[in-house]
PDB file of N, CA and C in Angstrom:
ATOM      1  N   MET A  24       8.988  -6.512  26.649  1.00  0.00           N
ATOM      2  CA  MET A  24       8.521  -6.642  25.279  1.00  0.00           C
ATOM      3  C   MET A  24       7.681  -5.405  24.955  1.00  0.00           C
ATOM      4  N   ASP A  25       7.980  -4.775  23.851  1.00  0.00           N
ATOM      5  CA  ASP A  25       7.273  -3.567  23.423  1.00  0.00           C
ATOM      6  C   ASP A  25       6.147  -3.970  22.484  1.00  0.00           C
ATOM      7  N   LEU A  26       4.901  -3.662  22.868  1.00  0.00           N
ATOM      8  CA  LEU A  26       3.750  -4.049  22.072  1.00  0.00           C
ATOM      9  C   LEU A  26       3.162  -2.889  21.287  1.00  0.00           C
ATOM     10  N   ARG A  27       3.893  -1.800  21.162  1.00  0.00           N
ATOM     11  CA  ARG A  27       3.379  -0.676  20.386  1.00  0.00           C
ATOM     12  C   ARG A  27       3.395  -1.024  18.906  1.00  0.00           C
ATOM     13  N   ILE A  28       2.364  -0.571  18.226  1.00  0.00           N
ATOM     14  CA  ILE A  28       2.234  -0.850  16.800  1.00  0.00           C
ATOM     15  C   ILE A  28       2.299   0.467  16.054  1.00  0.00           C
ATOM     16  N   THR A  29       3.211   0.536  15.109  1.00  0.00           N
ATOM     17  CA  THR A  29       3.276   1.740  14.293  1.00  0.00           C
ATOM     18  C   THR A  29       2.272   1.591  13.170  1.00  0.00           C
ATOM     19  N   SER A  30       1.568   2.655  12.898  1.00  0.00           N
ATOM     20  CA  SER A  30       0.514   2.574  11.890  1.00  0.00           C
ATOM     21  C   SER A  30       1.049   2.979  10.529  1.00  0.00           C
ATOM     22  N   THR A  31       0.586   2.276   9.521  1.00  0.00           N
ATOM     23  CA  THR A  31       0.871   2.655   8.145  1.00  0.00           C
ATOM     24  C   THR A  31      -0.421   3.170   7.551  1.00  0.00           C
ATOM     25  N   PRO A  32      -0.334   4.199   6.728  1.00  0.00           N
ATOM     26  CA  PRO A  32      -1.567   4.773   6.182  1.00  0.00           C
ATOM     27  C   PRO A  32      -2.270   3.795   5.253  1.00  0.00           C
ATOM     28  N   LEU A  33      -3.585   3.902   5.228  1.00  0.00           N
ATOM     29  CA  LEU A  33      -4.375   3.088   4.317  1.00  0.00           C
ATOM     30  C   LEU A  33      -4.164   3.571   2.895  1.00  0.00           C
ATOM     31  N   PRO A  34      -4.352   2.726   1.896  1.00  0.00           N
ATOM     32  CA  PRO A  34      -4.100   3.145   0.518  1.00  0.00           C
ATOM     33  C   PRO A  34      -4.918   4.354   0.083  1.00  0.00           C
ATOM     34  N   LEU A  35      -6.177   4.425   0.495  1.00  0.00           N
ATOM     35  CA  LEU A  35      -7.001   5.544   0.054  1.00  0.00           C
ATOM     36  C   LEU A  35      -6.599   6.839   0.731  1.00  0.00           C
ATOM     37  N   THR A  36      -6.288   6.784   2.018  1.00  0.00           N
ATOM     38  CA  THR A  36      -5.879   8.005   2.694  1.00  0.00           C
ATOM     39  C   THR A  36      -4.513   8.445   2.223  1.00  0.00           C
ATOM     40  N   SER A  37      -3.656   7.492   1.886  1.00  0.00           N
ATOM     41  CA  SER A  37      -2.346   7.867   1.382  1.00  0.00           C
ATOM     42  C   SER A  37      -2.453   8.462  -0.016  1.00  0.00           C
ATOM     43  N   ALA A  38      -3.439   8.043  -0.782  1.00  0.00           N
ATOM     44  CA  ALA A  38      -3.642   8.632  -2.101  1.00  0.00           C
ATOM     45  C   ALA A  38      -4.070  10.081  -1.971  1.00  0.00           C
ATOM     46  N   LEU A  39      -4.939  10.353  -1.000  1.00  0.00           N
ATOM     47  CA  LEU A  39      -5.345  11.739  -0.777  1.00  0.00           C
ATOM     48  C   LEU A  39      -4.171  12.575  -0.288  1.00  0.00           C
ATOM     49  N   ALA A  40      -3.355  11.997   0.583  1.00  0.00           N
ATOM     50  CA  ALA A  40      -2.182  12.722   1.073  1.00  0.00           C
ATOM     51  C   ALA A  40      -1.193  12.983  -0.053  1.00  0.00           C
ATOM     52  N   ALA A  41      -1.025  12.024  -0.955  1.00  0.00           N
ATOM     53  CA  ALA A  41      -0.121  12.208  -2.094  1.00  0.00           C
ATOM     54  C   ALA A  41      -0.615  13.328  -2.993  1.00  0.00           C
ATOM     55  N   ARG A  42      -1.922  13.395  -3.171  1.00  0.00           N
ATOM     56  CA  ARG A  42      -2.484  14.453  -4.001  1.00  0.00           C
ATOM     57  C   ARG A  42      -2.272  15.814  -3.351  1.00  0.00           C
ATOM     58  N   ARG A  43      -2.511  15.892  -2.037  1.00  0.00           N
ATOM     59  CA  ARG A  43      -2.296  17.153  -1.333  1.00  0.00           C
ATOM     60  C   ARG A  43      -0.836  17.567  -1.395  1.00  0.00           C
ATOM     61  N   ASN A  44       0.091  16.609  -1.232  1.00  0.00           N
ATOM     62  CA  ASN A  44       1.511  16.927  -1.293  1.00  0.00           C
ATOM     63  C   ASN A  44       1.917  17.408  -2.671  1.00  0.00           C
ATOM     64  N   ALA A  45       1.383  16.777  -3.700  1.00  0.00           N
ATOM     65  CA  ALA A  45       1.725  17.180  -5.063  1.00  0.00           C
ATOM     66  C   ALA A  45       1.211  18.578  -5.365  1.00  0.00           C
ATOM     67  N   VAL A  46       0.011  18.883  -4.900  1.00  0.00           N
ATOM     68  CA  VAL A  46      -0.545  20.213  -5.127  1.00  0.00           C
ATOM     69  C   VAL A  46       0.211  21.245  -4.307  1.00  0.00           C
ATOM     70  N   ALA A  47       0.570  20.884  -3.067  1.00  0.00           N
ATOM     71  CA  ALA A  47       1.281  21.820  -2.196  1.00  0.00           C
ATOM     72  C   ALA A  47       2.673  22.129  -2.731  1.00  0.00           C
ATOM     73  N   GLN A  48       3.304  21.167  -3.388  1.00  0.00           N
ATOM     74  CA  GLN A  48       4.634  21.381  -3.933  1.00  0.00           C
ATOM     75  C   GLN A  48       4.601  22.103  -5.268  1.00  0.00           C
ATOM     76  N   GLY A  49       3.413  22.310  -5.788  1.00  0.00           N
ATOM     77  CA  GLY A  49       3.302  23.025  -7.046  1.00  0.00           C
ATOM     78  C   GLY A  49       3.560  22.158  -8.259  1.00  0.00           C
ATOM     79  N   GLY A  50       3.611  20.868  -8.072  1.00  0.00           N
ATOM     80  CA  GLY A  50       3.860  19.966  -9.196  1.00  0.00           C
ATOM     81  C   GLY A  50       2.574  19.670  -9.928  1.00  0.00           C
ATOM     82  N   ALA A  51       2.314  20.382 -10.991  1.00  0.00           N
ATOM     83  CA  ALA A  51       1.069  20.187 -11.732  1.00  0.00           C
ATOM     84  C   ALA A  51       1.046  18.828 -12.426  1.00  0.00           C
ATOM     85  N   SER A  52       2.219  18.313 -12.788  1.00  0.00           N
ATOM     86  CA  SER A  52       2.250  17.027 -13.479  1.00  0.00           C
ATOM     87  C   SER A  52       1.929  15.871 -12.533  1.00  0.00           C
ATOM     88  N   GLU A  53       2.204  16.033 -11.243  1.00  0.00           N
ATOM     89  CA  GLU A  53       1.950  14.968 -10.281  1.00  0.00           C
ATOM     90  C   GLU A  53       0.584  15.081  -9.621  1.00  0.00           C
ATOM     91  N   ALA A  54      -0.103  16.182  -9.828  1.00  0.00           N
ATOM     92  CA  ALA A  54      -1.415  16.346  -9.212  1.00  0.00           C
ATOM     93  C   ALA A  54      -2.430  15.528  -9.989  1.00  0.00           C
ATOM     94  N   GLY A  55      -3.513  15.200  -9.335  1.00  0.00           N
ATOM     95  CA  GLY A  55      -4.566  14.465 -10.008  1.00  0.00           C
ATOM     96  C   GLY A  55      -4.482  12.982  -9.764  1.00  0.00           C
ATOM     97  N   PHE A  56      -5.099  12.253 -10.664  1.00  0.00           N
ATOM     98  CA  PHE A  56      -5.239  10.805 -10.486  1.00  0.00           C
ATOM     99  C   PHE A  56      -3.897  10.089 -10.546  1.00  0.00           C
ATOM    100  N   SER A  57      -3.054  10.452 -11.496  1.00  0.00           N
ATOM    101  CA  SER A  57      -1.772   9.737 -11.625  1.00  0.00           C
ATOM    102  C   SER A  57      -0.889   9.938 -10.403  1.00  0.00           C
ATOM    103  N   GLY A  58      -0.885  11.150  -9.855  1.00  0.00           N
ATOM    104  CA  GLY A  58      -0.091  11.401  -8.650  1.00  0.00           C
ATOM    105  C   GLY A  58      -0.626  10.639  -7.458  1.00  0.00           C
ATOM    106  N   ALA A  59      -1.950  10.596  -7.346  1.00  0.00           N
ATOM    107  CA  ALA A  59      -2.564   9.856  -6.244  1.00  0.00           C
ATOM    108  C   ALA A  59      -2.286   8.364  -6.375  1.00  0.00           C
ATOM    109  N   LEU A  60      -2.370   7.861  -7.602  1.00  0.00           N
ATOM    110  CA  LEU A  60      -2.102   6.439  -7.826  1.00  0.00           C
ATOM    111  C   LEU A  60      -0.647   6.104  -7.524  1.00  0.00           C
ATOM    112  N   LYS A  61       0.266   6.959  -7.957  1.00  0.00           N
ATOM    113  CA  LYS A  61       1.689   6.740  -7.671  1.00  0.00           C
ATOM    114  C   LYS A  61       1.950   6.741  -6.173  1.00  0.00           C
ATOM    115  N   GLY A  62       1.348   7.693  -5.471  1.00  0.00           N
ATOM    116  CA  GLY A  62       1.529   7.761  -4.018  1.00  0.00           C
ATOM    117  C   GLY A  62       0.987   6.532  -3.319  1.00  0.00           C
ATOM    118  N   ALA A  63      -0.173   6.071  -3.756  1.00  0.00           N
ATOM    119  CA  ALA A  63      -0.765   4.875  -3.149  1.00  0.00           C
ATOM    120  C   ALA A  63       0.108   3.650  -3.411  1.00  0.00           C
ATOM    121  N   LEU A  64       0.616   3.508  -4.629  1.00  0.00           N
ATOM    122  CA  LEU A  64       1.481   2.367  -4.941  1.00  0.00           C
ATOM    123  C   LEU A  64       2.784   2.426  -4.144  1.00  0.00           C
ATOM    124  N   ASN A  65       3.326   3.612  -3.976  1.00  0.00           N
ATOM    125  CA  ASN A  65       4.539   3.751  -3.167  1.00  0.00           C
ATOM    126  C   ASN A  65       4.281   3.374  -1.719  1.00  0.00           C
ATOM    127  N   ASP A  66       3.126   3.750  -1.181  1.00  0.00           N
ATOM    128  CA  ASP A  66       2.798   3.398   0.200  1.00  0.00           C
ATOM    129  C   ASP A  66       2.603   1.895   0.369  1.00  0.00           C
ATOM    130  N   VAL A  67       1.993   1.252  -0.612  1.00  0.00           N
ATOM    131  CA  VAL A  67       1.832  -0.205  -0.560  1.00  0.00           C
ATOM    132  C   VAL A  67       3.200  -0.877  -0.599  1.00  0.00           C
ATOM    133  N   SER A  68       4.070  -0.365  -1.450  1.00  0.00           N
ATOM    134  CA  SER A  68       5.424  -0.916  -1.547  1.00  0.00           C
ATOM    135  C   SER A  68       6.186  -0.743  -0.235  1.00  0.00           C
ATOM    136  N   LYS A  69       6.051   0.427   0.380  1.00  0.00           N
ATOM    137  CA  LYS A  69       6.722   0.664   1.664  1.00  0.00           C
ATOM    138  C   LYS A  69       6.200  -0.285   2.737  1.00  0.00           C
ATOM    139  N   ALA A  70       4.890  -0.509   2.755  1.00  0.00           N
ATOM    140  CA  ALA A  70       4.306  -1.422   3.747  1.00  0.00           C
ATOM    141  C   ALA A  70       4.833  -2.835   3.549  1.00  0.00           C
ATOM    142  N   GLN A  71       4.950  -3.264   2.298  1.00  0.00           N
ATOM    143  CA  GLN A  71       5.477  -4.604   2.027  1.00  0.00           C
ATOM    144  C   GLN A  71       6.948  -4.709   2.401  1.00  0.00           C
ATOM    145  N   ASN A  72       7.720  -3.672   2.094  1.00  0.00           N
ATOM    146  CA  ASN A  72       9.143  -3.682   2.451  1.00  0.00           C
ATOM    147  C   ASN A  72       9.335  -3.693   3.963  1.00  0.00           C
ATOM    148  N   GLN A  73       8.498  -2.925   4.684  1.00  0.00           N
ATOM    149  CA  GLN A  73       8.587  -2.903   6.131  1.00  0.00           C
ATOM    150  C   GLN A  73       8.242  -4.281   6.710  1.00  0.00           C
ATOM    151  N   ALA A  74       7.214  -4.912   6.179  1.00  0.00           N
ATOM    152  CA  ALA A  74       6.829  -6.241   6.660  1.00  0.00           C
ATOM    153  C   ALA A  74       7.939  -7.253   6.383  1.00  0.00           C
ATOM    154  N   ASN A  75       8.551  -7.169   5.215  1.00  0.00           N
ATOM    155  CA  ASN A  75       9.651  -8.084   4.893  1.00  0.00           C
ATOM    156  C   ASN A  75      10.840  -7.870   5.822  1.00  0.00           C
ATOM    157  N   GLU A  76      11.151  -6.613   6.111  1.00  0.00           N
ATOM    158  CA  GLU A  76      12.274  -6.323   6.998  1.00  0.00           C
ATOM    159  C   GLU A  76      11.998  -6.825   8.408  1.00  0.00           C
ATOM    160  N   LEU A  77      10.780  -6.616   8.897  1.00  0.00           N
ATOM    161  CA  LEU A  77      10.431  -7.117  10.225  1.00  0.00           C
ATOM    162  C   LEU A  77      10.487  -8.643  10.274  1.00  0.00           C
ATOM    163  N   GLN A  78      10.047  -9.271   9.189  1.00  0.00           N
ATOM    164  CA  GLN A  78      10.090 -10.733   9.130  1.00  0.00           C
ATOM    165  C   GLN A  78      11.537 -11.226   9.183  1.00  0.00           C
ATOM    166  N   LYS A  79      12.427 -10.566   8.479  1.00  0.00           N
ATOM    167  CA  LYS A  79      13.846 -10.949   8.526  1.00  0.00           C
ATOM    168  C   LYS A  79      14.412 -10.782   9.932  1.00  0.00           C
ATOM    169  N   GLN A  80      14.032  -9.671  10.588  1.00  0.00           N
ATOM    170  CA  GLN A  80      14.543  -9.428  11.933  1.00  0.00           C
ATOM    171  C   GLN A  80      14.043 -10.472  12.931  1.00  0.00           C
ATOM    172  N   VAL A  81      12.804 -10.914  12.758  1.00  0.00           N
ATOM    173  CA  VAL A  81      12.284 -11.965  13.636  1.00  0.00           C
ATOM    174  C   VAL A  81      13.035 -13.269  13.387  1.00  0.00           C
ATOM    175  N   GLN A  82      13.314 -13.563  12.133  1.00  0.00           N
ATOM    176  CA  GLN A  82      14.050 -14.787  11.814  1.00  0.00           C
ATOM    177  C   GLN A  82      15.476 -14.749  12.356  1.00  0.00           C
ATOM    178  N   LEU A  83      16.044 -13.538  12.433  1.00  0.00           N
ATOM    179  CA  LEU A  83      17.391 -13.395  13.002  1.00  0.00           C
ATOM    180  C   LEU A  83      17.364 -13.287  14.526  1.00  0.00           C
ATOM    181  N   GLU A  84      16.165 -13.426  15.093  1.00  0.00           N
ATOM    182  CA  GLU A  84      15.952 -13.394  16.533  1.00  0.00           C
ATOM    183  C   GLU A  84      16.393 -12.083  17.167  1.00  0.00           C
ATOM    184  N   ASN A  85      16.048 -10.980  16.524  1.00  0.00           N
ATOM    185  CA  ASN A  85      16.311  -9.653  17.072  1.00  0.00           C
ATOM    186  C   ASN A  85      15.366  -9.419  18.245  1.00  0.00           C
ATOM    187  N   PRO A  86      15.894  -9.146  19.443  1.00  0.00           N
ATOM    188  CA  PRO A  86      15.012  -8.975  20.610  1.00  0.00           C
ATOM    189  C   PRO A  86      14.185  -7.691  20.562  1.00  0.00           C
ATOM    190  N   LYS A  87      14.533  -6.757  19.706  1.00  0.00           N
ATOM    191  CA  LYS A  87      13.797  -5.495  19.620  1.00  0.00           C
ATOM    192  C   LYS A  87      12.539  -5.607  18.771  1.00  0.00           C
ATOM    193  N   VAL A  88      12.399  -6.692  18.025  1.00  0.00           N
ATOM    194  CA  VAL A  88      11.259  -6.867  17.130  1.00  0.00           C
ATOM    195  C   VAL A  88      10.385  -7.999  17.662  1.00  0.00           C
ATOM    196  N   SER A  89       9.107  -7.702  17.859  1.00  0.00           N
ATOM    197  CA  SER A  89       8.200  -8.718  18.381  1.00  0.00           C
ATOM    198  C   SER A  89       7.478  -9.422  17.236  1.00  0.00           C
ATOM    199  N   ILE A  90       7.078 -10.644  17.498  1.00  0.00           N
ATOM    200  CA  ILE A  90       6.352 -11.428  16.496  1.00  0.00           C
ATOM    201  C   ILE A  90       4.974 -10.811  16.241  1.00  0.00           C
ATOM    202  N   GLU A  91       4.380 -10.221  17.274  1.00  0.00           N
ATOM    203  CA  GLU A  91       3.064  -9.601  17.114  1.00  0.00           C
ATOM    204  C   GLU A  91       3.128  -8.416  16.155  1.00  0.00           C
ATOM    205  N   GLU A  92       4.130  -7.575  16.347  1.00  0.00           N
ATOM    206  CA  GLU A  92       4.318  -6.418  15.472  1.00  0.00           C
ATOM    207  C   GLU A  92       4.558  -6.868  14.036  1.00  0.00           C
ATOM    208  N   THR A  93       5.310  -7.931  13.884  1.00  0.00           N
ATOM    209  CA  THR A  93       5.598  -8.457  12.554  1.00  0.00           C
ATOM    210  C   THR A  93       4.343  -8.994  11.893  1.00  0.00           C
ATOM    211  N   MET A  94       3.538  -9.730  12.620  1.00  0.00           N
ATOM    212  CA  MET A  94       2.311 -10.290  12.047  1.00  0.00           C
ATOM    213  C   MET A  94       1.329  -9.193  11.647  1.00  0.00           C
ATOM    214  N   VAL A  95       1.226  -8.156  12.461  1.00  0.00           N
ATOM    215  CA  VAL A  95       0.338  -7.041  12.132  1.00  0.00           C
ATOM    216  C   VAL A  95       0.839  -6.326  10.880  1.00  0.00           C
ATOM    217  N   ALA A  96       2.137  -6.127  10.772  1.00  0.00           N
ATOM    218  CA  ALA A  96       2.706  -5.468   9.592  1.00  0.00           C
ATOM    219  C   ALA A  96       2.464  -6.304   8.334  1.00  0.00           C
ATOM    220  N   ILE A  97       2.584  -7.613   8.456  1.00  0.00           N
ATOM    221  CA  ILE A  97       2.341  -8.491   7.313  1.00  0.00           C
ATOM    222  C   ILE A  97       0.877  -8.419   6.894  1.00  0.00           C
ATOM    223  N   GLN A  98      -0.032  -8.426   7.867  1.00  0.00           N
ATOM    224  CA  GLN A  98      -1.458  -8.339   7.549  1.00  0.00           C
ATOM    225  C   GLN A  98      -1.808  -7.007   6.909  1.00  0.00           C
ATOM    226  N   LYS A  99      -1.224  -5.916   7.414  1.00  0.00           N
ATOM    227  CA  LYS A  99      -1.466  -4.601   6.814  1.00  0.00           C
ATOM    228  C   LYS A  99      -0.969  -4.561   5.377  1.00  0.00           C
ATOM    229  N   ALA A 100       0.182  -5.141   5.129  1.00  0.00           N
ATOM    230  CA  ALA A 100       0.721  -5.167   3.774  1.00  0.00           C
ATOM    231  C   ALA A 100      -0.172  -5.995   2.857  1.00  0.00           C
ATOM    232  N   GLN A 101      -0.683  -7.109   3.359  1.00  0.00           N
ATOM    233  CA  GLN A 101      -1.565  -7.943   2.544  1.00  0.00           C
ATOM    234  C   GLN A 101      -2.875  -7.241   2.235  1.00  0.00           C
ATOM    235  N   VAL A 102      -3.446  -6.566   3.222  1.00  0.00           N
ATOM    236  CA  VAL A 102      -4.710  -5.854   3.006  1.00  0.00           C
ATOM    237  C   VAL A 102      -4.521  -4.720   2.019  1.00  0.00           C
ATOM    238  N   SER A 103      -3.446  -3.963   2.164  1.00  0.00           N
ATOM    239  CA  SER A 103      -3.221  -2.853   1.234  1.00  0.00           C
ATOM    240  C   SER A 103      -2.947  -3.364  -0.174  1.00  0.00           C
ATOM    241  N   PHE A 104      -2.256  -4.496  -0.297  1.00  0.00           N
ATOM    242  CA  PHE A 104      -2.016  -5.065  -1.625  1.00  0.00           C
ATOM    243  C   PHE A 104      -3.327  -5.546  -2.249  1.00  0.00           C
ATOM    244  N   GLN A 105      -4.177  -6.189  -1.450  1.00  0.00           N
ATOM    245  CA  GLN A 105      -5.470  -6.650  -1.965  1.00  0.00           C
ATOM    246  C   GLN A 105      -6.339  -5.477  -2.409  1.00  0.00           C
ATOM    247  N   ALA A 106      -6.315  -4.386  -1.650  1.00  0.00           N
ATOM    248  CA  ALA A 106      -7.082  -3.199  -2.039  1.00  0.00           C
ATOM    249  C   ALA A 106      -6.555  -2.634  -3.354  1.00  0.00           C
ATOM    250  N   THR A 107      -5.256  -2.594  -3.499  1.00  0.00           N
ATOM    251  CA  THR A 107      -4.647  -2.114  -4.744  1.00  0.00           C
ATOM    252  C   THR A 107      -5.001  -3.028  -5.906  1.00  0.00           C
ATOM    253  N   LEU A 108      -5.012  -4.311  -5.664  1.00  0.00           N
ATOM    254  CA  LEU A 108      -5.369  -5.266  -6.701  1.00  0.00           C
ATOM    255  C   LEU A 108      -6.815  -5.084  -7.145  1.00  0.00           C
ATOM    256  N   HIS A 109      -7.716  -4.825  -6.200  1.00  0.00           N
ATOM    257  CA  HIS A 109      -9.117  -4.586  -6.542  1.00  0.00           C
ATOM    258  C   HIS A 109      -9.272  -3.309  -7.366  1.00  0.00           C
ATOM    259  N   VAL A 110      -8.528  -2.270  -7.003  1.00  0.00           N
ATOM    260  CA  VAL A 110      -8.579  -1.023  -7.771  1.00  0.00           C
ATOM    261  C   VAL A 110      -8.083  -1.269  -9.186  1.00  0.00           C
ATOM    262  N   ARG A 111      -7.005  -2.019  -9.313  1.00  0.00           N
ATOM    263  CA  ARG A 111      -6.478  -2.332 -10.647  1.00  0.00           C
ATOM    264  C   ARG A 111      -7.499  -3.099 -11.477  1.00  0.00           C
ATOM    265  N   ASN A 112      -8.146  -4.079 -10.856  1.00  0.00           N
ATOM    266  CA  ASN A 112      -9.145  -4.863 -11.575  1.00  0.00           C
ATOM    267  C   ASN A 112     -10.323  -4.009 -12.016  1.00  0.00           C
ATOM    268  N   ARG A 113     -10.740  -3.083 -11.162  1.00  0.00           N
ATOM    269  CA  ARG A 113     -11.835  -2.183 -11.533  1.00  0.00           C
ATOM    270  C   ARG A 113     -11.431  -1.263 -12.672  1.00  0.00           C
ATOM    271  N   LEU A 114     -10.201  -0.773 -12.648  1.00  0.00           N
ATOM    272  CA  LEU A 114      -9.732   0.092 -13.726  1.00  0.00           C
ATOM    273  C   LEU A 114      -9.665  -0.655 -15.054  1.00  0.00           C
ATOM    274  N   VAL A 115      -9.193  -1.883 -15.020  1.00  0.00           N
ATOM    275  CA  VAL A 115      -9.128  -2.686 -16.241  1.00  0.00           C
ATOM    276  C   VAL A 115     -10.533  -2.976 -16.758  1.00  0.00           C
ATOM    277  N   GLN A 116     -11.457  -3.270 -15.858  1.00  0.00           N
ATOM    278  CA  GLN A 116     -12.835  -3.521 -16.270  1.00  0.00           C
ATOM    279  C   GLN A 116     -13.472  -2.270 -16.859  1.00  0.00           C
ATOM    280  N   ALA A 117     -13.211  -1.100 -16.257  1.00  0.00           N
ATOM    281  CA  ALA A 117     -13.747   0.152 -16.789  1.00  0.00           C
ATOM    282  C   ALA A 117     -13.165   0.442 -18.166  1.00  0.00           C
ATOM    283  N   TYR A 118     -11.878   0.205 -18.343  1.00  0.00           N
ATOM    284  CA  TYR A 118     -11.242   0.412 -19.643  1.00  0.00           C
ATOM    285  C   TYR A 118     -11.855  -0.517 -20.694  1.00  0.00           C
ATOM    286  N   THR A 119     -12.065  -1.779 -20.327  1.00  0.00           N
ATOM    287  CA  THR A 119     -12.672  -2.745 -21.254  1.00  0.00           C
ATOM    288  C   THR A 119     -14.090  -2.324 -21.628  1.00  0.00           C
ATOM    289  N   ASP A 120     -14.852  -1.858 -20.635  1.00  0.00           N
ATOM    290  CA  ASP A 120     -16.217  -1.405 -20.911  1.00  0.00           C
ATOM    291  C   ASP A 120     -16.227  -0.217 -21.853  1.00  0.00           C
ATOM    292  N   ILE A 121     -15.322   0.722 -21.648  1.00  0.00           N
ATOM    293  CA  ILE A 121     -15.251   1.904 -22.511  1.00  0.00           C
ATOM    294  C   ILE A 121     -14.839   1.511 -23.926  1.00  0.00           C
ATOM    295  N   MET A 122     -13.896   0.599 -24.052  1.00  0.00           N
ATOM    296  CA  MET A 122     -13.424   0.188 -25.374  1.00  0.00           C
ATOM    297  C   MET A 122     -14.501  -0.586 -26.129  1.00  0.00           C
ATOM    298  N   ASN A 123     -15.408  -1.226 -25.430  1.00  0.00           N
ATOM    299  CA  ASN A 123     -16.466  -2.011 -26.070  1.00  0.00           C
ATOM    300  C   ASN A 123     -17.732  -1.202 -26.346  1.00  0.00           C
ATOM    301  N   MET A 124     -17.727   0.088 -25.994  1.00  0.00           N
ATOM    302  CA  MET A 124     -18.909   0.922 -26.240  1.00  0.00           C
ATOM    303  C   MET A 124     -19.080   1.180 -27.726  1.00  0.00           C
ATOM    304  N   GLN A 125     -20.348   1.236 -28.132  1.00  0.00           N
ATOM    305  CA  GLN A 125     -20.672   1.570 -29.515  1.00  0.00           C
ATOM    306  C   GLN A 125     -20.565   3.078 -29.687  1.00  0.00           C
ATOM    307  N   VAL A 126     -19.973   3.489 -30.786  1.00  0.00           N
ATOM    308  CA  VAL A 126     -19.840   4.929 -31.057  1.00  0.00           C
ATOM    309  C   VAL A 126     -20.863   5.368 -32.075  1.00  0.00           C
TER     310      VAL A 126
END
């Protein structure tokens, strides 16, 4: 049984990596906050897809996939989704606060 765990990047570190990649590629439209947000959302999506695929493989009784690896992948996907959800909630709250400011 192989107990090695492949690591998926955290949402914040993946956002920084997405920003660096966008700047390195010369894409001015993808640099900045929107590029970082897109990269972070893509990484969260990849983590969820990987967890779903591992879960399917465990259900099909694939001997190459361990239940431990699957559970860790599911937990990582849940944590990254919760972090993304908190960021979204903070952004919505900041937008609401700005819209309610007196001019």
